[in-house]
Amino acid sequence: MRIARFTTGDDPRFAVVDGETGQETLAVVTGDPLVSAVRFTGERIPVEGTRLLSPVLPRSKVVAIGGNSARDRDGEGPWEPQAFLKPNTSVVGPDDPIVLPPWSSEVHCEGELAVVIGRICRDLPRHRVPEVIVGYTCANDVTARDRQEEPGGSWRAKGADTFCPLGPFLVTDLDTSDLRIRTRLDGNIVQDGRTGSMPWDVADLVCHVSMAMTLLPGDVLLTGTPVPSAPMSAGQRVEVEVEGIGTLSNPVVVR
Ligand code: MG
């Protein structure tokens, strides 16, 4: 099932998405499918003419993972996923602009698979991970690369406004073991990787994070980018396509 959060100018609503790419229809539901059973209102709306929003607005946090590419596995020493937080104020939806801040001259796109948590959990054993995941969406882990290495740098290098586009839909049934993830800038592929090449899978990461932080319904986990990132410029359009989910597209603008 694909779930959209959308607006036609009023308060955000949710819908189940039917139809092929570019011709989707929204079957409107009551309430938020994250917390209540899906009940159709009977209203159907073509997706064209609506504004899609981030399919989830994280209630407490976006946890993002670094160092989850095959390249990061090279080398000696202790090795575990790096995690950091992106505030929910960094989240934007499909077609919302990514705003390049004046304090960075090198902002990169990182196309990633995002996991949406549906149930409160902590200290989760691996075999129970499927119980707490409500679905998956595409993410762009936007990064001010030139600010990342300064002390405490991730607070703005990763957490600035508009630095966490999510969408277009939440997909509830998905085998994430080997999905192709591609990022395009103005139509040109700048990242092309697969989740199957990533050292840690979704279950590893949810377990790992839950050992330190309670995860709440609506929290989002970005699983890391499998291949090197690419710089973006104002005026470009960036697209993150995750196989089985769809394409998240955002214009890049300067503040
Ligand atoms: Mg990343």
XYZ file of N, CA, C and O in Angstrom, residues 90-203:
456
model
N 13.902 20.358 9.720
C 14.637 20.204 8.458
C 13.798 19.482 7.400
O 14.166 19.445 6.231
N 12.655 18.932 7.818
C 11.849 18.122 6.897
C 11.015 19.004 5.975
O 10.350 19.939 6.431
N 11.071 18.701 4.689
C 10.181 19.303 3.698
C 9.635 18.172 2.832
O 10.064 17.022 2.951
N 8.685 18.499 1.976
C 8.031 17.487 1.157
C 8.432 17.583 -0.304
O 9.310 18.358 -0.678
N 7.774 16.769 -1.146
C 8.047 16.797 -2.575
C 7.847 18.195 -3.154
O 6.883 18.889 -2.788
N 8.752 18.601 -4.018
C 8.682 19.883 -4.733
C 8.933 21.099 -3.861
O 8.979 22.217 -4.367
N 9.086 20.918 -2.549
C 9.476 22.058 -1.711
C 10.932 22.408 -2.016
O 11.754 21.522 -2.256
N 11.280 23.698 -2.013
C 12.663 24.062 -2.321
C 13.636 23.647 -1.225
O 13.321 23.723 -0.035
N 14.817 23.188 -1.643
C 15.965 23.034 -0.746
C 16.694 24.373 -0.805
O 17.111 24.820 -1.882
N 16.824 25.022 0.355
C 17.372 26.378 0.386
C 18.846 26.317 0.782
O 19.187 25.869 1.885
N 19.716 26.772 -0.112
C 21.147 26.800 0.186
C 21.427 27.966 1.125
O 21.092 29.114 0.813
N 22.033 27.702 2.292
C 22.247 28.785 3.263
C 23.479 29.618 2.913
O 24.391 29.130 2.226
N 23.530 30.859 3.394
C 24.656 31.744 3.054
C 25.973 31.314 3.700
O 27.028 31.754 3.263
N 25.921 30.442 4.722
C 27.131 30.057 5.446
C 27.779 28.790 4.903
O 28.668 28.215 5.530
N 27.319 28.327 3.750
C 27.961 27.166 3.129
C 28.147 27.416 1.640
O 27.304 28.043 0.992
N 29.265 26.911 1.114
C 29.471 27.013 -0.338
C 29.573 25.626 -0.974
O 29.960 25.498 -2.130
N 29.237 24.582 -0.206
C 29.293 23.232 -0.772
C 28.217 22.358 -0.128
O 28.453 21.714 0.896
N 27.035 22.372 -0.728
C 25.916 21.584 -0.205
C 25.702 20.376 -1.117
O 25.582 20.526 -2.333
N 25.683 19.191 -0.499
C 25.573 17.948 -1.264
C 24.206 17.310 -1.099
O 23.531 17.495 -0.081
N 23.829 16.510 -2.098
C 22.649 15.647 -1.988
C 23.109 14.235 -1.638
O 24.169 13.790 -2.076
N 22.321 13.556 -0.812
C 22.569 12.148 -0.487
C 21.236 11.412 -0.592
O 20.372 11.570 0.276
N 21.060 10.637 -1.643
C 19.833 9.876 -1.825
C 19.812 8.657 -0.919
O 20.773 7.880 -0.892
N 18.725 8.503 -0.149
C 18.699 7.431 0.853
C 17.303 6.812 0.987
O 16.292 7.456 0.722
N 17.289 5.583 1.459
C 16.054 4.923 1.878
C 15.725 5.377 3.303
O 16.587 5.317 4.187
N 14.489 5.816 3.518
C 14.053 6.232 4.852
C 13.057 5.215 5.412
O 12.179 4.730 4.701
N 13.207 4.920 6.688
C 12.330 3.989 7.406
C 11.449 4.809 8.348
O 11.965 5.671 9.075
N 10.150 4.546 8.345
C 9.244 5.257 9.247
C 8.780 4.289 10.338
O 8.290 3.191 10.060
N 8.962 4.725 11.570
C 8.618 3.915 12.733
C 7.132 4.090 13.057
O 6.606 5.211 13.033
N 6.464 2.983 13.369
C 5.025 3.040 13.663
C 4.667 2.715 15.105
O 3.530 2.938 15.529
N 5.635 2.154 15.857
C 5.340 1.774 17.251
C 6.499 2.157 18.151
O 7.659 2.048 17.764
N 6.163 2.556 19.362
C 7.205 2.897 20.329
C 8.065 1.657 20.596
O 7.563 0.540 20.711
N 9.378 1.878 20.672
C 10.266 0.737 20.932
C 11.599 1.206 21.497
O 12.027 2.339 21.263
N 12.243 0.322 22.259
C 13.634 0.516 22.652
C 14.259 -0.862 22.886
O 13.548 -1.851 23.089
N 15.589 -0.908 22.823
C 16.323 -2.175 23.003
C 15.698 -3.301 22.185
O 15.436 -4.397 22.694
N 15.474 -3.029 20.947
C 14.707 -3.941 20.102
C 15.592 -5.077 19.585
O 16.643 -4.828 19.012
N 15.172 -6.333 19.784
C 15.909 -7.428 19.142
C 15.619 -7.436 17.641
O 14.539 -7.008 17.205
N 16.576 -7.942 16.901
C 16.498 -7.886 15.447
C 15.207 -8.505 14.896
O 14.581 -7.953 13.996
N 14.794 -9.634 15.476
C 13.641 -10.327 14.893
C 12.330 -9.571 15.099
O 11.322 -9.885 14.465
N 12.329 -8.562 15.981
C 11.091 -7.800 16.198
C 11.036 -6.490 15.409
O 10.040 -5.760 15.476
N 12.094 -6.210 14.643
C 12.124 -4.949 13.891
C 10.924 -4.791 12.942
O 10.318 -3.720 12.881
N 10.538 -5.860 12.199
C 9.395 -5.657 11.280
C 8.126 -5.177 11.985
O 7.312 -4.477 11.382
N 7.964 -5.511 13.262
C 6.756 -5.110 13.990
C 6.657 -3.595 14.181
O 5.560 -3.066 14.368
N 7.795 -2.904 14.177
C 7.757 -1.476 14.529
C 7.856 -0.568 13.300
O 7.752 0.652 13.429
N 8.052 -1.166 12.113
C 8.176 -0.344 10.905
C 6.810 -0.227 10.244
O 6.155 -1.230 9.969
N 6.384 1.019 9.989
C 5.102 1.218 9.315
C 5.289 1.364 7.814
O 4.380 1.098 7.032
N 6.489 1.775 7.388
C 6.712 1.897 5.949
C 8.027 2.577 5.629
O 8.855 2.840 6.522
N 8.164 2.872 4.324
C 9.428 3.396 3.798
C 9.136 4.539 2.844
O 8.095 4.576 2.191
N 10.092 5.462 2.744
C 9.969 6.514 1.744
C 11.373 6.907 1.279
O 12.374 6.333 1.715
N 11.436 7.850 0.325
C 12.721 8.346 -0.172
C 13.141 9.541 0.675
O 12.296 10.325 1.126
N 14.453 9.685 0.861
C 14.978 10.826 1.602
C 16.175 11.409 0.876
O 16.903 10.705 0.169
N 16.362 12.701 1.081
C 17.581 13.365 0.638
C 18.255 13.927 1.893
O 17.741 14.862 2.505
N 19.357 13.298 2.266
C 20.098 13.730 3.466
C 21.017 14.889 3.057
O 22.223 14.714 2.898
N 20.415 16.053 2.890
C 21.162 17.222 2.403
C 22.226 17.613 3.437
O 21.962 17.619 4.646
N 23.413 17.913 2.937
C 24.580 18.083 3.799
C 25.425 19.266 3.359
O 25.832 19.334 2.190
N 25.694 20.198 4.281
C 26.657 21.279 4.000
C 28.044 20.702 4.268
O 28.546 20.738 5.387
N 28.624 20.132 3.219
C 29.855 19.349 3.383
C 30.983 20.184 3.972
O 31.791 19.682 4.759
N 31.043 21.450 3.619
C 32.149 22.295 4.086
C 31.992 22.712 5.550
O 32.883 23.344 6.116
N 30.857 22.366 6.167
C 30.648 22.703 7.573
C 30.622 21.473 8.465
O 30.495 21.584 9.695
N 30.717 20.301 7.858
C 30.493 19.066 8.606
C 31.614 18.770 9.591
O 31.374 18.184 10.642
N 32.834 19.149 9.236
C 33.979 18.764 10.051
C 34.284 19.761 11.162
O 35.132 19.508 12.003
N 33.594 20.892 11.177
C 33.864 21.824 12.266
C 33.277 21.246 13.560
O 32.335 20.447 13.527
N 33.844 21.609 14.733
C 33.381 20.998 15.985
C 31.863 21.130 16.146
O 31.318 22.225 16.013
N 31.221 20.018 16.398
C 29.763 20.031 16.537
C 29.040 20.377 15.255
O 27.877 20.784 15.282
N 29.725 20.211 14.136
C 29.235 20.757 12.865
C 27.942 20.187 12.352
O 27.283 20.826 11.530
N 27.563 18.978 12.833
C 26.390 18.377 12.206
C 25.106 19.129 12.519
O 24.119 18.990 11.813
N 25.116 19.973 13.572
C 23.862 20.647 13.920
C 23.340 21.475 12.759
O 22.146 21.517 12.511
N 24.245 22.111 12.001
C 23.728 22.837 10.842
C 24.143 22.191 9.530
O 23.441 22.330 8.531
N 25.289 21.472 9.528
C 25.704 20.810 8.282
C 24.665 19.787 7.838
O 24.469 19.552 6.652
N 23.984 19.179 8.803
C 22.956 18.175 8.509
C 21.550 18.630 8.881
O 20.573 18.058 8.409
N 21.466 19.611 9.782
C 20.169 19.888 10.389
C 19.490 21.180 9.977
O 18.444 21.523 10.528
N 20.059 21.874 8.992
C 19.470 23.172 8.616
C 18.069 22.992 8.023
O 17.713 21.915 7.539
N 17.316 24.063 8.048
C 15.984 24.064 7.433
C 16.082 23.559 5.990
O 17.016 23.934 5.255
N 15.143 22.740 5.612
C 14.972 22.162 4.255
C 15.997 21.070 3.933
O 16.031 20.593 2.803
N 16.804 20.671 4.901
C 17.868 19.688 4.619
C 17.399 18.237 4.755
O 18.219 17.322 4.753
N 16.078 18.029 4.853
C 15.595 16.642 4.920
C 14.306 16.456 4.114
O 13.247 16.182 4.683
N 14.405 16.582 2.776
C 13.219 16.260 1.972
C 12.841 14.780 2.126
O 13.707 13.903 2.112
N 11.515 14.528 2.266
C 10.976 13.164 2.364
C 9.790 13.022 1.411
O 9.010 13.953 1.237
N 9.644 11.826 0.811
C 8.478 11.567 -0.040
C 8.839 10.704 -1.246
O 9.934 10.146 -1.279
N 7.977 10.559 -2.252
C 6.668 11.209 -2.325
C 5.600 10.472 -1.516
O 4.622 11.072 -1.111
N 5.790 9.162 -1.324
C 4.768 8.356 -0.654
C 5.410 7.510 0.437
O 6.606 7.267 0.427
N 4.565 7.041 1.352
C 4.970 6.014 2.308
C 4.529 4.671 1.724
O 3.357 4.498 1.403
N 5.471 3.753 1.577
C 5.166 2.425 1.036
C 5.244 1.426 2.175
O 6.289 1.321 2.837
N 4.138 0.708 2.400
C 4.070 -0.118 3.607
C 4.665 -1.512 3.417
O 5.111 -2.114 4.381
N 4.644 -2.024 2.197
C 5.177 -3.381 1.958
C 6.342 -3.270 0.996
O 6.138 -2.934 -0.165
N 7.535 -3.562 1.481
C 8.692 -3.410 0.609
C 9.815 -4.298 1.124
O 10.141 -4.272 2.311
N 10.390 -5.078 0.210
C 11.590 -5.841 0.539
C 12.778 -4.910 0.298
O 13.072 -4.549 -0.844
N 13.424 -4.491 1.376
C 14.462 -3.462 1.257
C 15.862 -4.061 1.093
O 16.845 -3.340 1.154
N 15.952 -5.371 0.865
C 17.266 -6.023 0.915
C 18.189 -5.599 -0.227
O 19.409 -5.601 -0.060
N 17.632 -5.256 -1.391
C 18.518 -4.860 -2.496
C 17.780 -3.927 -3.455
O 17.482 -4.287 -4.595
N 17.511 -2.721 -2.993
C 16.800 -1.725 -3.806
C 17.799 -0.773 -4.460
O 18.766 -0.345 -3.829
N 17.546 -0.429 -5.718
C 18.391 0.545 -6.398
C 18.004 1.954 -5.938
O 16.812 2.285 -5.870
N 19.012 2.763 -5.620
C 18.785 4.163 -5.220
C 19.575 5.041 -6.178
O 20.801 4.928 -6.265
N 18.867 5.896 -6.891
C 19.540 6.808 -7.830
C 19.215 8.260 -7.490
O 18.081 8.568 -7.129
N 20.214 9.106 -7.620
C 20.020 10.541 -7.442
C 20.375 11.219 -8.758
O 21.404 10.902 -9.368
N 19.510 12.150 -9.181
C 19.752 12.890 -10.424
C 19.778 14.388 -10.131
O 19.011 14.879 -9.295
N 20.667 15.076 -10.846
C 20.675 16.538 -10.846
C 20.356 16.988 -12.261
O 21.087 16.644 -13.203
N 19.260 17.714 -12.411
C 18.790 18.127 -13.740
C 18.761 16.939 -14.702
O 19.119 17.062 -15.880
N 18.364 15.800 -14.207
C 18.200 14.618 -15.048
C 19.439 13.755 -15.196
O 19.353 12.629 -15.697
N 20.602 14.257 -14.780
C 21.840 13.486 -14.903
C 22.095 12.695 -13.624
O 22.062 13.266 -12.523
N 22.379 11.405 -13.776
C 22.600 10.559 -12.601
C 23.918 10.927 -11.926
O 24.973 10.916 -12.561
N 23.851 11.276 -10.636
C 25.056 11.613 -9.868
C 25.324 10.599 -8.748
O 26.421 10.588 -8.182
N 24.327 9.791 -8.413
C 24.528 8.700 -7.451
C 23.742 7.505 -7.962
O 22.584 7.652 -8.384
N 24.332 6.337 -7.898
C 23.653 5.127 -8.363
C 24.152 3.977 -7.496
O 25.266 3.494 -7.678
N 23.353 3.583 -6.531
C 23.791 2.544 -5.605
C 22.654 1.586 -5.287
O 21.536 1.729 -5.797
N 22.946 0.617 -4.443
C 21.945 -0.373 -4.054
C 22.015 -0.590 -2.545
O 23.104 -0.595 -1.953
N 20.861 -0.798 -1.952
C 20.860 -1.075 -0.513
C 21.611 -2.372 -0.210
O 22.164 -2.533 0.870
N 21.638 -3.284 -1.174
C 22.319 -4.564 -0.963
C 23.812 -4.420 -0.750
O 24.460 -5.338 -0.228
N 24.385 -3.285 -1.153
C 25.831 -3.073 -0.983
C 26.145 -2.449 0.374
O 27.314 -2.261 0.717
N 25.111 -2.104 1.142
C 25.341 -1.385 2.395
C 25.670 -2.376 3.515
O 25.001 -3.400 3.665
N 26.708 -2.088 4.309
C 27.135 -3.040 5.339
C 26.045 -3.380 6.353
O 25.955 -4.514 6.806
N 25.226 -2.400 6.730
C 24.169 -2.664 7.703
C 22.810 -2.558 7.029
O 22.553 -1.586 6.297
N 21.942 -3.507 7.301
C 20.605 -3.446 6.720
C 19.653 -2.725 7.685
O 20.047 -2.284 8.777
N 18.404 -2.617 7.262
C 17.412 -1.865 8.035
C 17.291 -2.409 9.451
O 17.263 -1.649 10.429
N 17.232 -3.732 9.587
C 17.061 -4.324 10.922
C 18.257 -4.002 11.818
O 18.093 -3.656 12.996
